[in-house]
Short mmCIF file of C-alpha atoms in Angstrom, two decimals:
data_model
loop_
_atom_site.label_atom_id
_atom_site.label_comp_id
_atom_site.label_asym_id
_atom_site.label_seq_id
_atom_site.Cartn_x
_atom_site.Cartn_y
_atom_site.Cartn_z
CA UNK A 27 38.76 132.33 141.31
CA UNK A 28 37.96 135.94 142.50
CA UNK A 29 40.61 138.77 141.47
CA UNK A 30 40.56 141.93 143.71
CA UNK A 31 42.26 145.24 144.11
CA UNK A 32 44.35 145.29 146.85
CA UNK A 33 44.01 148.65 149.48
CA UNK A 34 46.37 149.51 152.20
CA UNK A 35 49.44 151.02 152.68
CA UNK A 36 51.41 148.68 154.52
CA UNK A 37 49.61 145.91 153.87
CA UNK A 38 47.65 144.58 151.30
CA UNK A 39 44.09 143.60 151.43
CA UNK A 40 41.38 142.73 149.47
CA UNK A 41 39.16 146.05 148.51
CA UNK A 42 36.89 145.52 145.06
CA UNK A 43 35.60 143.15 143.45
CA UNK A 44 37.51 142.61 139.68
CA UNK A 45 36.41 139.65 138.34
CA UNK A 46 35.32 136.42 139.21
CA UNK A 47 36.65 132.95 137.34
CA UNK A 48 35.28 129.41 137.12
CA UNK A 49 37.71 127.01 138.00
CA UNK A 50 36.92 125.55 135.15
CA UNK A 51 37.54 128.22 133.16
CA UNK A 52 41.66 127.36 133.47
CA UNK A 53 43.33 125.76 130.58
CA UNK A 54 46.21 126.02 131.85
CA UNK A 55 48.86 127.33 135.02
CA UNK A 56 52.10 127.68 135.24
CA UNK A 57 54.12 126.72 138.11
CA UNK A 58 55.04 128.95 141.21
CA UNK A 59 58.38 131.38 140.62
CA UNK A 60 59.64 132.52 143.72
CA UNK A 61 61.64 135.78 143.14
CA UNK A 62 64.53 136.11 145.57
CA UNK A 63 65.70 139.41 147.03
CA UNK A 64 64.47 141.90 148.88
CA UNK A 65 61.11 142.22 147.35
CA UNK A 66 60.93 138.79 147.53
CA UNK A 67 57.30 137.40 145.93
CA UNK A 68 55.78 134.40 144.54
CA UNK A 69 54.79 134.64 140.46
CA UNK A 70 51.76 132.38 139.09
CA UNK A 71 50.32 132.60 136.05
CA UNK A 72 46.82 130.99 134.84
CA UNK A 73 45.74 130.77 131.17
CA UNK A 74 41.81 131.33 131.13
CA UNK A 75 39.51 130.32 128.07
CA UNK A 76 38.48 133.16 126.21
CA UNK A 77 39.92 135.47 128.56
CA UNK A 78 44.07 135.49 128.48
CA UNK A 79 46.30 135.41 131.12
CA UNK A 80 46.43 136.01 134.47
CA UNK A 81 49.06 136.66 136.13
CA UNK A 82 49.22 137.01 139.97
CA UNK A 83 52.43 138.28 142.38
CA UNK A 84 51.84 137.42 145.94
CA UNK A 85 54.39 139.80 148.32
CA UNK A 86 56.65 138.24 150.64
CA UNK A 87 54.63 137.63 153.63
CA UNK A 88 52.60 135.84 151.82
CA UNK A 89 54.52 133.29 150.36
CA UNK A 90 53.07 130.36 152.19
CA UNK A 91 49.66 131.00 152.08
CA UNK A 92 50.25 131.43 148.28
CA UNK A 93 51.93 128.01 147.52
CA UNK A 94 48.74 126.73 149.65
CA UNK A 95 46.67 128.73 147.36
CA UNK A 96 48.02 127.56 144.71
CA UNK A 97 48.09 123.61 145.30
CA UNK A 98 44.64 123.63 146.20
CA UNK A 99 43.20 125.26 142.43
CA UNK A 100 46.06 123.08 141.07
CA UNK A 101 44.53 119.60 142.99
CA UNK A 102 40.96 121.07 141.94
CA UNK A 103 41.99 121.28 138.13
CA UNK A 104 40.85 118.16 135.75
CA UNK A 105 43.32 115.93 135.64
CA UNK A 106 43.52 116.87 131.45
CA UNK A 107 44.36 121.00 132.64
CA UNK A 108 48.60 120.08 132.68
CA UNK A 109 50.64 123.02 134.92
CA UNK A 110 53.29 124.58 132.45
CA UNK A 111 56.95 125.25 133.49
#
């Protein structure tokens, strides 16, 4: 899992370089939140071993490619790694 900054002003892109995850790194991840309104988003939080959490909010035009996002690290976890809700 790679975490960047995001650049732009209208639209959000990736720009540096953060911090980069092992899949198998996550212990745990909760499941999607979509927050309704007009900043509408999608909320996702990872637990990471020896890390924390991250937590990730993906703006409203990118809902879909977030869920997608999202189901594929979740189909790539261990089948021990449970989502939390």
């Amino acid at each position: 899992m790679l975490v960047f900054s995001i650049g732009g002003v209208f639209v959000g892109k990736p720009r540096k370089l953060l911090h980069a995850f092992a899949l198998d790194r996550i212990v745990w991840m909760s499941e999607p939140e979509l927050i309704t309104g007009v900043a509408q988003a999608l909320r996702v939080s990872f637990g990471m071993a020896g890390e924390g959490v991250l937590s990730f909010e993906f703006p409203r035009l990118q809902v879909a490619d977030a869920r997608n996002m999202v189901n594929r690290i979740r189909h790539s976890l261990p089948d021990e790694q449970e989502t939390t809700e």
